[in-house]
XYZ file of C-alpha atoms in Angstrom:
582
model
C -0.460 -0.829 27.702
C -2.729 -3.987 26.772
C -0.604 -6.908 26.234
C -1.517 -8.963 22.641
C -1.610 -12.019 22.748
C -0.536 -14.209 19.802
C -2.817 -16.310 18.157
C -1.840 -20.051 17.865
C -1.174 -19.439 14.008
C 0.834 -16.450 14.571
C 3.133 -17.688 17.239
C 4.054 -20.744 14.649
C 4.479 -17.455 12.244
C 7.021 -15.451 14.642
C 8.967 -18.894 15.702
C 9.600 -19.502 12.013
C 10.438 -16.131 10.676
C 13.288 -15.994 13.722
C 14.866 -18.957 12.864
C 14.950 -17.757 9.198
C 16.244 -13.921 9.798
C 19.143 -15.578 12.727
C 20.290 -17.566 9.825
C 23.101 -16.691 7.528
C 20.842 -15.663 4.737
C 18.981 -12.953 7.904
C 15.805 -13.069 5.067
C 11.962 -14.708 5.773
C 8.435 -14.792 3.785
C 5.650 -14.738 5.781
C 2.568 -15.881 3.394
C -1.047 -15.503 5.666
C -4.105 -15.241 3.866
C -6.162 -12.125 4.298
C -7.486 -11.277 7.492
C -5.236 -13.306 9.559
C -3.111 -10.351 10.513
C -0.040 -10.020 8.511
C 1.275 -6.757 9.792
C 0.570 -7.320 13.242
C 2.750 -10.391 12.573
C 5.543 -8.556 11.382
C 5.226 -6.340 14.501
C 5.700 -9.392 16.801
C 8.676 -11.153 15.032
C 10.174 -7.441 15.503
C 9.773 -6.829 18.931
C 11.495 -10.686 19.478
C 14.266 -9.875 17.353
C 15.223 -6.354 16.742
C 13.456 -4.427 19.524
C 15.994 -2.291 20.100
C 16.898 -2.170 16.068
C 16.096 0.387 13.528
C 13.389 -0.454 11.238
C 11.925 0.364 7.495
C 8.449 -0.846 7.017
C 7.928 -0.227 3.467
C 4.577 -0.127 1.550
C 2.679 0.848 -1.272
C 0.450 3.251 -0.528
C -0.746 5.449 2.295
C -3.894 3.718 3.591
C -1.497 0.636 4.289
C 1.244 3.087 5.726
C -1.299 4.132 8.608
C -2.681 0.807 8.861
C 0.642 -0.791 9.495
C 1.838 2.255 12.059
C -1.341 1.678 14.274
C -1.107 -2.085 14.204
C 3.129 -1.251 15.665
C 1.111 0.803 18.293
C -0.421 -2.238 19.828
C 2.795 -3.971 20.403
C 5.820 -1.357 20.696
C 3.264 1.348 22.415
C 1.736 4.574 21.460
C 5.125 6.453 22.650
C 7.516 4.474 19.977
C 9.750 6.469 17.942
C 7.978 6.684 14.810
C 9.000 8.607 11.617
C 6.401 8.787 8.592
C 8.415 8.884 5.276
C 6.014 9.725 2.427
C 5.573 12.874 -0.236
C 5.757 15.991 1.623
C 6.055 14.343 5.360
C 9.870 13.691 6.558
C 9.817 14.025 9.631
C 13.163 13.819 11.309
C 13.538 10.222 9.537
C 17.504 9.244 10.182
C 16.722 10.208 14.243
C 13.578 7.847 14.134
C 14.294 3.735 15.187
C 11.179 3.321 13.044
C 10.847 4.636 9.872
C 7.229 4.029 7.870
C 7.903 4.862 3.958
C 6.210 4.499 0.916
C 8.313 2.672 -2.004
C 8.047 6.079 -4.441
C 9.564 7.872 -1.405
C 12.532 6.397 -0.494
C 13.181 5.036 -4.024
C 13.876 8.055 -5.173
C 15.955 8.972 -2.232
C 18.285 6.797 -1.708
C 21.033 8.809 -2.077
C 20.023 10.323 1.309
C 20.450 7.099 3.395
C 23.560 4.368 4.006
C 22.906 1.169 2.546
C 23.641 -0.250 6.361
C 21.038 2.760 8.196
C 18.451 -0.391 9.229
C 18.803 -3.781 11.213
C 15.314 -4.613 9.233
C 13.623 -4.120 6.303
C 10.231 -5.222 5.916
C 7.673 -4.989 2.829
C 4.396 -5.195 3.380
C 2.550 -6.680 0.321
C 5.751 -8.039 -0.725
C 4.856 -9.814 -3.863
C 4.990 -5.810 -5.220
C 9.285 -6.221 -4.201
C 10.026 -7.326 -7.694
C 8.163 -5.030 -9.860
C 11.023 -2.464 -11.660
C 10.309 0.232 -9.712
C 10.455 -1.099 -6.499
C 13.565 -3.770 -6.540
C 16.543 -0.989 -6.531
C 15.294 -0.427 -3.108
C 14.434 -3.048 -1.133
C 17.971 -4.203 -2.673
C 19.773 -0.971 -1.936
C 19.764 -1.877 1.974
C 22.243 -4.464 3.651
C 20.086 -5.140 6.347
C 17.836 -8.542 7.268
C 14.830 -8.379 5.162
C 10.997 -9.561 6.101
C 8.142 -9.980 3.493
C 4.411 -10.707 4.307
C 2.153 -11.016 1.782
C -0.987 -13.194 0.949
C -0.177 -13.750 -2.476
C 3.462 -14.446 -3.039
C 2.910 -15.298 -6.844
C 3.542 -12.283 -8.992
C 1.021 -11.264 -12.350
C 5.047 -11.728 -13.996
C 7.453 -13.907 -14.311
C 9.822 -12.777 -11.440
C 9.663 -14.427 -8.331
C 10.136 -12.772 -4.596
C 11.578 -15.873 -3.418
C 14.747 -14.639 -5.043
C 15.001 -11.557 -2.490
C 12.831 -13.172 0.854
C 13.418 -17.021 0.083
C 11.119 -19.837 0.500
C 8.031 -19.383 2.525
C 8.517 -19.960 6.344
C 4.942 -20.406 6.411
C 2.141 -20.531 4.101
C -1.235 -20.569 5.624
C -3.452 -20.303 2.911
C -7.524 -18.889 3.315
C -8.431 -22.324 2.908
C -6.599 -23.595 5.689
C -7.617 -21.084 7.854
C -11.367 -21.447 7.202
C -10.582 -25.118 7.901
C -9.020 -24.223 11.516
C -11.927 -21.636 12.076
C -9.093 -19.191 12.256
C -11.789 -16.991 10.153
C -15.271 -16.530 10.558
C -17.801 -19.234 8.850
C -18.500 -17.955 5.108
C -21.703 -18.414 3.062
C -21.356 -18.378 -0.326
C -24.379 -17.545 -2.265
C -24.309 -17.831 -6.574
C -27.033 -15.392 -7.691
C -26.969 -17.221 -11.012
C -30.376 -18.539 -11.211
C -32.877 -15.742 -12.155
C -30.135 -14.694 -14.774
C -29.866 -18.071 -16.896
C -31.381 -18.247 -20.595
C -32.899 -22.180 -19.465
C -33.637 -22.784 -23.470
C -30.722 -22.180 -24.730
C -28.734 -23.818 -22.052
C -30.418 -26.674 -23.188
C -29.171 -26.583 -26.180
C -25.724 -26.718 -25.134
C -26.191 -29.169 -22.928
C -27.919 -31.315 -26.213
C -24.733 -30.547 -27.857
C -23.292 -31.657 -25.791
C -24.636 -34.713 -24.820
C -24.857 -35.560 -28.825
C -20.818 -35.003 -29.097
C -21.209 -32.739 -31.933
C -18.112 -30.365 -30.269
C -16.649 -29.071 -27.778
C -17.272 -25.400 -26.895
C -14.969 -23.021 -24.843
C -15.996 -22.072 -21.489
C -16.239 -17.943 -23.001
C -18.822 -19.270 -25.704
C -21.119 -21.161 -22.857
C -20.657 -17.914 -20.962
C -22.125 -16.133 -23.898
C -24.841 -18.228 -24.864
C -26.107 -19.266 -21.451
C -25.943 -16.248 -19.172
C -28.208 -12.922 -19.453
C -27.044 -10.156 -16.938
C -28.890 -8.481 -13.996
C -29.869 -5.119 -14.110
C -27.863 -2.963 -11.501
C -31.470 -1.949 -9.473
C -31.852 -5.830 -9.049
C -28.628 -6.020 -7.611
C -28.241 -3.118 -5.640
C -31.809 -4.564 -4.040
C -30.789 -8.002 -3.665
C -27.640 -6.633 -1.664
C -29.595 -4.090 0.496
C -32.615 -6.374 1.443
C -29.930 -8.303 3.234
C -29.568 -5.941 5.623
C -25.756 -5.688 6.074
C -22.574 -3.800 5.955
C -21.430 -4.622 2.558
C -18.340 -4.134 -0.057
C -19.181 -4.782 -3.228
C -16.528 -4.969 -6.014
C -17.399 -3.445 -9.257
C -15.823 -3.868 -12.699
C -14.437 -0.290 -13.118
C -14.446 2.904 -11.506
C -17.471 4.202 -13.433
C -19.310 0.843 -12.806
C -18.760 1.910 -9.242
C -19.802 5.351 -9.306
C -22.643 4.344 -10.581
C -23.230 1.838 -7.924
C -22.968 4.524 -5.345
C -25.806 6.579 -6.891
C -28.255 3.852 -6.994
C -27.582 2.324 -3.306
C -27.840 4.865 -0.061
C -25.524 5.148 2.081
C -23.342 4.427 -0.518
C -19.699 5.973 -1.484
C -17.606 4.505 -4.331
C -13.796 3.819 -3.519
C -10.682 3.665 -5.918
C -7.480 4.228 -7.105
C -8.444 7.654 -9.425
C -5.599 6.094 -11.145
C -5.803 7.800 -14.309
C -7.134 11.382 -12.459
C -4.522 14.010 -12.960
C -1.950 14.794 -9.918
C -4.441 17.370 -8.286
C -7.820 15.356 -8.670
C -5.907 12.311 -7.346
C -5.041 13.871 -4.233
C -8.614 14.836 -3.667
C -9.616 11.200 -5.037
C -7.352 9.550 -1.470
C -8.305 12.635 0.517
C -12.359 11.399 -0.091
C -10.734 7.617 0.164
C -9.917 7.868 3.468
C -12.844 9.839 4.706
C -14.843 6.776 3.105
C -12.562 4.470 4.859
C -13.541 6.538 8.304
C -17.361 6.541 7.645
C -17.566 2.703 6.929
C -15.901 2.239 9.810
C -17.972 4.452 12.131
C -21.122 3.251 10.340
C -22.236 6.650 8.571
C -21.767 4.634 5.403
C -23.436 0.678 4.914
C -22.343 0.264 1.493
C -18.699 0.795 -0.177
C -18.637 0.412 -3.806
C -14.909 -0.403 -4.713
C -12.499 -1.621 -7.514
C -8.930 -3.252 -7.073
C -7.856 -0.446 -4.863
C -10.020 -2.545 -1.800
C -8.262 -5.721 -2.634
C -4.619 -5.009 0.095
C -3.688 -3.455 2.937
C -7.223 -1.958 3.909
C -8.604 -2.945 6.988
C -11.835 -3.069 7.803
C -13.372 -5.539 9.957
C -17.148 -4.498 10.168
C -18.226 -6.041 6.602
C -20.593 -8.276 7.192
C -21.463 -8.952 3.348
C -19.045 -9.220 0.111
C -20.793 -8.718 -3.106
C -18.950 -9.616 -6.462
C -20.118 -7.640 -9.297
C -16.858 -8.279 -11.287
C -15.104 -11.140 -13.250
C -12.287 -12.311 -12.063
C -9.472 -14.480 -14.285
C -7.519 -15.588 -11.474
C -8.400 -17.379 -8.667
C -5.835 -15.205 -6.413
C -8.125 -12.511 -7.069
C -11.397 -14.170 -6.422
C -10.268 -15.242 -3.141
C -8.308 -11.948 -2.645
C -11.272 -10.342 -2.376
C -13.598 -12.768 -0.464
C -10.861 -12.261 2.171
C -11.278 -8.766 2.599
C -14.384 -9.301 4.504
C -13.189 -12.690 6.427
C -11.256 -10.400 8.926
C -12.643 -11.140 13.028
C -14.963 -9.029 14.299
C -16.348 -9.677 17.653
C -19.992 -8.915 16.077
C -19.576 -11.081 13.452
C -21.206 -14.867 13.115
C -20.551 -15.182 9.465
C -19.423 -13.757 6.264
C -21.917 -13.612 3.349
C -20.361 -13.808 -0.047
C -23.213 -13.094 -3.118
C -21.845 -14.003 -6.164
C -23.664 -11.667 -9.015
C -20.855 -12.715 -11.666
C -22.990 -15.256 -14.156
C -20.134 -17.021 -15.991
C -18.654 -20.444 -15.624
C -14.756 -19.251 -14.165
C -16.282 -18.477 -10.955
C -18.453 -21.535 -10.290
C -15.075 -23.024 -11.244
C -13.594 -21.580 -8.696
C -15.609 -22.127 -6.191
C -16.201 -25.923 -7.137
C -12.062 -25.471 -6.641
C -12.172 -23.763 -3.438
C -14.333 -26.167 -1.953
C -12.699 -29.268 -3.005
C -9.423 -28.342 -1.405
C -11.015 -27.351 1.842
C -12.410 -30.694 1.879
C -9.113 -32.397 1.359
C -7.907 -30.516 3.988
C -10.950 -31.517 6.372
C -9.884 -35.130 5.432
C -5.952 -34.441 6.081
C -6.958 -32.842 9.613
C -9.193 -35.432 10.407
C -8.520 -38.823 8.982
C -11.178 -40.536 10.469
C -13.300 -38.465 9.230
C -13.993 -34.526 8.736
C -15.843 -33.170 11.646
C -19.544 -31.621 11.198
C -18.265 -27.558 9.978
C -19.764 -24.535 9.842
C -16.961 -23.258 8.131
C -18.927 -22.822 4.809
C -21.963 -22.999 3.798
C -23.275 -23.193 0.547
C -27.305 -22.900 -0.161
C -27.297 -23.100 3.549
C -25.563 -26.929 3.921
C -21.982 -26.968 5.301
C -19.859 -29.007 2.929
C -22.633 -30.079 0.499
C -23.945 -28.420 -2.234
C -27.854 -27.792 -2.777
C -28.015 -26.174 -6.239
C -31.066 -25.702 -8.037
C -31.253 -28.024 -11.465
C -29.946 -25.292 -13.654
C -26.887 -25.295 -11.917
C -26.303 -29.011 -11.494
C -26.881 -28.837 -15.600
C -24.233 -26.345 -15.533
C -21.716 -28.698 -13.219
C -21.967 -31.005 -16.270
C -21.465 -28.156 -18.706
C -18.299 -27.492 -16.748
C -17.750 -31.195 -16.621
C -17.522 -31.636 -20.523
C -15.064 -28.130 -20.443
C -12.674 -29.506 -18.669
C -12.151 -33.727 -19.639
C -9.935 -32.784 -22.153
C -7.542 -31.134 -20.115
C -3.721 -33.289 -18.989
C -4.902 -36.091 -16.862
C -1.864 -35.270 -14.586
C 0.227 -32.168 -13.875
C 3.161 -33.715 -15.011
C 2.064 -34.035 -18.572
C 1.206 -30.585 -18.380
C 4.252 -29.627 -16.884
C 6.112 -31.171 -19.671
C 3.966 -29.396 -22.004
C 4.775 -26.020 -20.288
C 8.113 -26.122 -20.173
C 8.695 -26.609 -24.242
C 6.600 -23.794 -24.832
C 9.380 -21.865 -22.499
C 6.688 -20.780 -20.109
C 8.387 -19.958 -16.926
C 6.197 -17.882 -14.621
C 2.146 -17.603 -14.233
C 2.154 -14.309 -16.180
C 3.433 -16.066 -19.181
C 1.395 -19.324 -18.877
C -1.870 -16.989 -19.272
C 0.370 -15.444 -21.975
C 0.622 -18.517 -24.060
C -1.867 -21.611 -21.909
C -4.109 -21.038 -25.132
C -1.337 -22.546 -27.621
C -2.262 -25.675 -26.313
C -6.023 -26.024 -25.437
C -5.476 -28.676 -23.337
C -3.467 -26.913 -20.391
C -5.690 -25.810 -17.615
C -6.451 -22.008 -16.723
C -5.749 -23.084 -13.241
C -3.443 -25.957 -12.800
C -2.723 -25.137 -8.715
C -6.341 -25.844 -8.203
C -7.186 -28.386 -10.522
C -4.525 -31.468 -9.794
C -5.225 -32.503 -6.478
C -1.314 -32.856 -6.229
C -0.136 -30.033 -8.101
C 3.696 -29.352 -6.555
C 3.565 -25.825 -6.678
C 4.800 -23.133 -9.263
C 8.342 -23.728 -9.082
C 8.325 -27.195 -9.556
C 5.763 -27.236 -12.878
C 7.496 -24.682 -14.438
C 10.646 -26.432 -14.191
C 12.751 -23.934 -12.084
C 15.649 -24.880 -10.730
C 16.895 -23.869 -7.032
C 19.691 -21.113 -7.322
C 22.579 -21.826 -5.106
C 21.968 -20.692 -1.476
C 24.890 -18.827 -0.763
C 27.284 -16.815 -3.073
C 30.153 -18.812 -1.465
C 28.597 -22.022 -3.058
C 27.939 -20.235 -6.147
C 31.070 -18.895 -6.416
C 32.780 -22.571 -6.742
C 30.374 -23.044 -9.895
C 31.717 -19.802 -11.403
C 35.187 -21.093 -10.736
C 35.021 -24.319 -12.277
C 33.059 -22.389 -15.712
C 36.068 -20.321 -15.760
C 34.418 -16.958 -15.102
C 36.644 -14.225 -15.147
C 34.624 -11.140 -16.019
C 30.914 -10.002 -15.672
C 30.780 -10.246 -19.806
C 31.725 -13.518 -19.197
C 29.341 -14.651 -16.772
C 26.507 -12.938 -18.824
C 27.055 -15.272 -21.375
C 28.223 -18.200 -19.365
C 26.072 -18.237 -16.130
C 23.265 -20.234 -18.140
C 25.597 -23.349 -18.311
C 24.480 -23.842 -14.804
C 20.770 -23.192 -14.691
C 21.562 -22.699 -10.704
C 23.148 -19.803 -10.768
C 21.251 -16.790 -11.051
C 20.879 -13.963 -13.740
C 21.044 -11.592 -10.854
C 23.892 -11.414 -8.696
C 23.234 -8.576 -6.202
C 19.553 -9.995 -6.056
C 20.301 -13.696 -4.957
C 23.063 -13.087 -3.014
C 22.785 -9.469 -1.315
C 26.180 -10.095 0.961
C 28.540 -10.668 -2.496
C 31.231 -8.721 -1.354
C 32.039 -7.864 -5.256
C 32.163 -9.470 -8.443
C 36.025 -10.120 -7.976
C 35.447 -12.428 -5.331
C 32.772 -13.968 -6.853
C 35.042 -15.617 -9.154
C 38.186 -15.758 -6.959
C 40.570 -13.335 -8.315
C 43.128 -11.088 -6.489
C 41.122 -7.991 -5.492
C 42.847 -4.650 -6.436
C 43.514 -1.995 -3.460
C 40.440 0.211 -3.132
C 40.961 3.784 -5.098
C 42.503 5.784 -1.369
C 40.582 8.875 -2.127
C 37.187 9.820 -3.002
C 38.483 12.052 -5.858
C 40.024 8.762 -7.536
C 36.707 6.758 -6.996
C 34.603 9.624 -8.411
C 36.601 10.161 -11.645
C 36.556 6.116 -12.081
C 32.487 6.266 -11.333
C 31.837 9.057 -13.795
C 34.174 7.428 -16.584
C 31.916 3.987 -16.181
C 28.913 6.505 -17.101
C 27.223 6.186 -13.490
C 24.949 8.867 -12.490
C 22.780 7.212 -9.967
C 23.198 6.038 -6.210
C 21.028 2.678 -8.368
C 23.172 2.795 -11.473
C 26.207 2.624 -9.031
C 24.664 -0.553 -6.992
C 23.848 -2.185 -10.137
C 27.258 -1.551 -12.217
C 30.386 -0.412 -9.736
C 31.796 -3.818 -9.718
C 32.870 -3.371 -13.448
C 35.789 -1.412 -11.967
C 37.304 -3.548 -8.887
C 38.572 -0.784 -6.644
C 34.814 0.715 -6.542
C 34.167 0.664 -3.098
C 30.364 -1.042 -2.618
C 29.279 2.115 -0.580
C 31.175 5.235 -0.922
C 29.663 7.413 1.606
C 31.148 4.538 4.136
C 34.349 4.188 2.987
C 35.240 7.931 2.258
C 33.019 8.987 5.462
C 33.461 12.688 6.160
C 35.824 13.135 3.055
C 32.305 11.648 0.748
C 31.142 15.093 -0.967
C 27.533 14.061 -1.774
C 26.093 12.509 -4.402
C 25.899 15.070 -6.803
C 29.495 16.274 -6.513
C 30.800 12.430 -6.582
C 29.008 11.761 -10.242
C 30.204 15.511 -11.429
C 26.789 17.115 -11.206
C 28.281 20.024 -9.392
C 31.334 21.900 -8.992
């Protein structure tokens, strides 16, 4: 079997996630930006820790599930005990030391496994952990727990930190285009044929003259006049490259693929009916296969492209799409920023004619530069690591887009000089995750879309929302319940807000709480001695879910946390323990 080496960044990945998952806590984020090779991560820190373990990888849907199986292959072998745990295919999963499942799988179930079956959980894509359908589960197991993701900041307000913790690392695509852990991008903004020079003009005269201030969706409006898809779809092919090109829905696609050859349009079918779905990931993944093999040059795609889908042969990203976050944007310029021993460069063509992205890319590149001057304080070496109108680090635009730079420039003076006024801002509207600032940024015009990218020393999310750090242990939160006087969970409900550290969650935070009982340091009653006793008390608190139970046994004290372990061979089943059967 070929040995695989670590790269430099992902040994300083493994060595981090180990310390974390040996701690008491046994939980670790791994944040890597696309294309630096998350899952094959995850497969090292596995083999250093729990090689002899058993192991849940958990994802979202299939084309990650193979993905992630293939990538084990390379370090564990092609003989490792694998079981694939999705829809119809359960194969011999409780015999298996590695079990690949889809979340809608084993969500619902759990009733089938012991909350203490793995040594390790990990979640691929784990900013997904905290969405409602998906937190029962990664919750239901008492094992250590890994998440890799490249975006750990949800669309909501909930926050994955609360299941993985903080990041052990965080190497970000701008660091890692920096280090030349990627290949060298070229961006290209194929704004200038499409700009209406008169009347942007006349904004900048209005400009200039003071007589108001416009929005950046007005300029947008005014200013920009959209291609025709046969211009684009030439532009893209008369560069002579593999190339993904995000569209703005799935008939925008479609119709994508009909105008290009050697075209094939790729998403979700996520409003298709049960039947024409399965046909919709059947043709996915034969689409998938022909890119790869080179029968196809062109994939049209929507957001179903944008995780977990590997394909290291594009040469060429085209952007056909708007994008209101800058996740996204760079999200997607990622997907093609995977190594590829053929590759010299990634070429990014920017079709999107709007302000937001020229935003972000003014963004993008100022950070990188920062970086270039952290790395190298005496100053930043000569790198190809982007290139922009053909000039690494410097930017060549035509005079319609330096007119637009001040355009920009007049949008955005207005804004908070410093993140801390606009922190203060944020946190008496009650804003309290980046799904609600987009929510409610436009009460106050003068809060920036972006914050993260537009202070220089913007402290992260936590810190500008005002969030405070839960406790780190249920032991240390259970001397601030204590000294509240907590004696019940209606209690602590009410009461747990008096000390913004301790957490509206329980079972979330602090996954080892023994039970609510001890939590707040009162005698614990004997367990109920039979299973008959335990049922009857189960069914009287209304439970009628292996979830429900998680979430609400510790309302009655003698619930045992798992009662398939503590009845063992006596434990009927689930249906016969909540009275479904006789």
């Amino acid at each position: 079997m070929k040995v695989i080496q670590p790269r430099p960044y992902q040994a300083i990945a493994v060595r981090a996630a180990l310390k974390a998952l040996r701690s008491k806590l046994k939980r670790a984020l791994v944040v890597m930006a696309t294309g630096l090779g998350k899952t094959i991560t995850a497969a090292m820190i596995t083999k250093a820790l729990f090689a002899k373990g058993r192991i849940l990888f958990l994802v979202h849907n299939t084309f990650i599930l193979d993905h992630a199986v293939s990538e084990f292959k390379l370090i564990f072998g092609e003989d490792m005990d694998v079981s694939i745990y999705k829809g119809g295919s359960k194969t011999a999963p409780h015999k298996a030391q590695f079990v690949f499942a889809t979340w809608q799988t084993m969500g619902i179930n759990l009733n089938n496994w012991d909350t203490k079956h793995f040594d390790l959980v990990i979640v691929d894509e784990a900013h997904h952990t905290e969405a409602i359908t998906y937190a029962p589960t990664i919750r239901y197991f008492l094992a250590a727990k890994l998440g890799i993701t490249a975006t750990p900041d949800r669309n909501d307000d909930a926050d994955i930190r609360e299941v993985f913790g903080e990041e052990v690392v965080n190497f970000s695509l701008e660091e890692a285009i920096v280090n030349g852990w990627l290949p060298p991008i070229e961006y290209r903004l194929c704004h200038d044929n499409s700009l209406d020079n008169v009347e942007l003009q006349k904004v900048l005269d209005e400009i200039r003259t003071a007589k108001r201030r416009m929005s950046i969706a007005e300029i947008n409006r005014r200013v920009f006049i959209r291609k025709k898809a046969k211009v684009v779809a030439k532009t893209i092919m008369d560069e002579g490259k593999p190339a993904l090109i995000f569209c703005k829905d799935i008939s925008h696609a479609k119709r994508m693929a009909r105008i290009i050859p050697k075209s094939r349009a790729f998403h979700s079918g996520k409003d298709a009916k049960h039947k024409t779905q399965r046909k919709i990931w059947d043709r996915n993944l034969k689409t998938l296969s022909d890119f790869r093999s080179g029968k196809l040059r062109y994939v049209t795609a929507v957001d179903a492209f944008n995780e977990g889908v590997d394909v290291p042969a594009i040469h060429l990203i085209a952007l056909l799409r708007q994008h209101g976050v800058i996740t996204r944007w760079k999200q997607q310029i990622g997907r093609g920023a995977r190594p590829d021993d053929g590759k010299t460069k990634l070429v990014v063509m920017d079709f999107v004619s709007n302000l937001e992205h020229l935003q972000f890319l003014l963004s993008f590149k100022k950070k990188i530069a920062q970086m270039e001057r952290k790395k190298y304080p005496k100053g930043p070496k000569v790198s190809k690591s982007i290139e922009i109108s053909g000039d690494p680090f410097t930017f060549t635009f035509t005079q319609e887009i330096v007119n637009l730079m001040e355009v920009l420039e007049s949008c955005s003076k207005d804004f908070y000089a410093t993140w801390e006024e606009a922190s203060e801002v944020v946190k008496k509207l009650g804003i309290t995750g980046t799904y609600s600032y987009r929510q409610k940024r436009s009460f106050d015009s003068k809060l920036h879309s972006a914050p993260d990218q537009f202070y220089a020393n913007f402290p992260g999310w936590k810190t500008f929302f005002g969030r405070v750090e839960y406790y780190s242990t249920w032991e240390d939160a259970s001397i601030a319940v204590k000294a509240l006087g907590i004696r019940s969970w209606e209690e602590y409900k009410s009461l747990h807000k008096n000390d913004p550290r301790l957490p509206p969650d329980l079972y979330g935070a602090y996954p080892a709480l023994p039970n609510f009982k001890k939590l707040c340091g009162l005698e614990e009653k004997n367990l109920y001695v039979t299973v008959q006793e335990a049922s009857t008390a189960a069914i009287a608190l209304g439970i009628k879910t292996s979830t429900q139970y998680w979430k609400d046994s510790h309302l009655d004290g003698r619930l045992p946390k798992n009662p398939r372990n503590k009845y063992k061979k006596k434990f009927p089943g689930w249906d016969m323990f909540w009275g479904k059967k006789k």
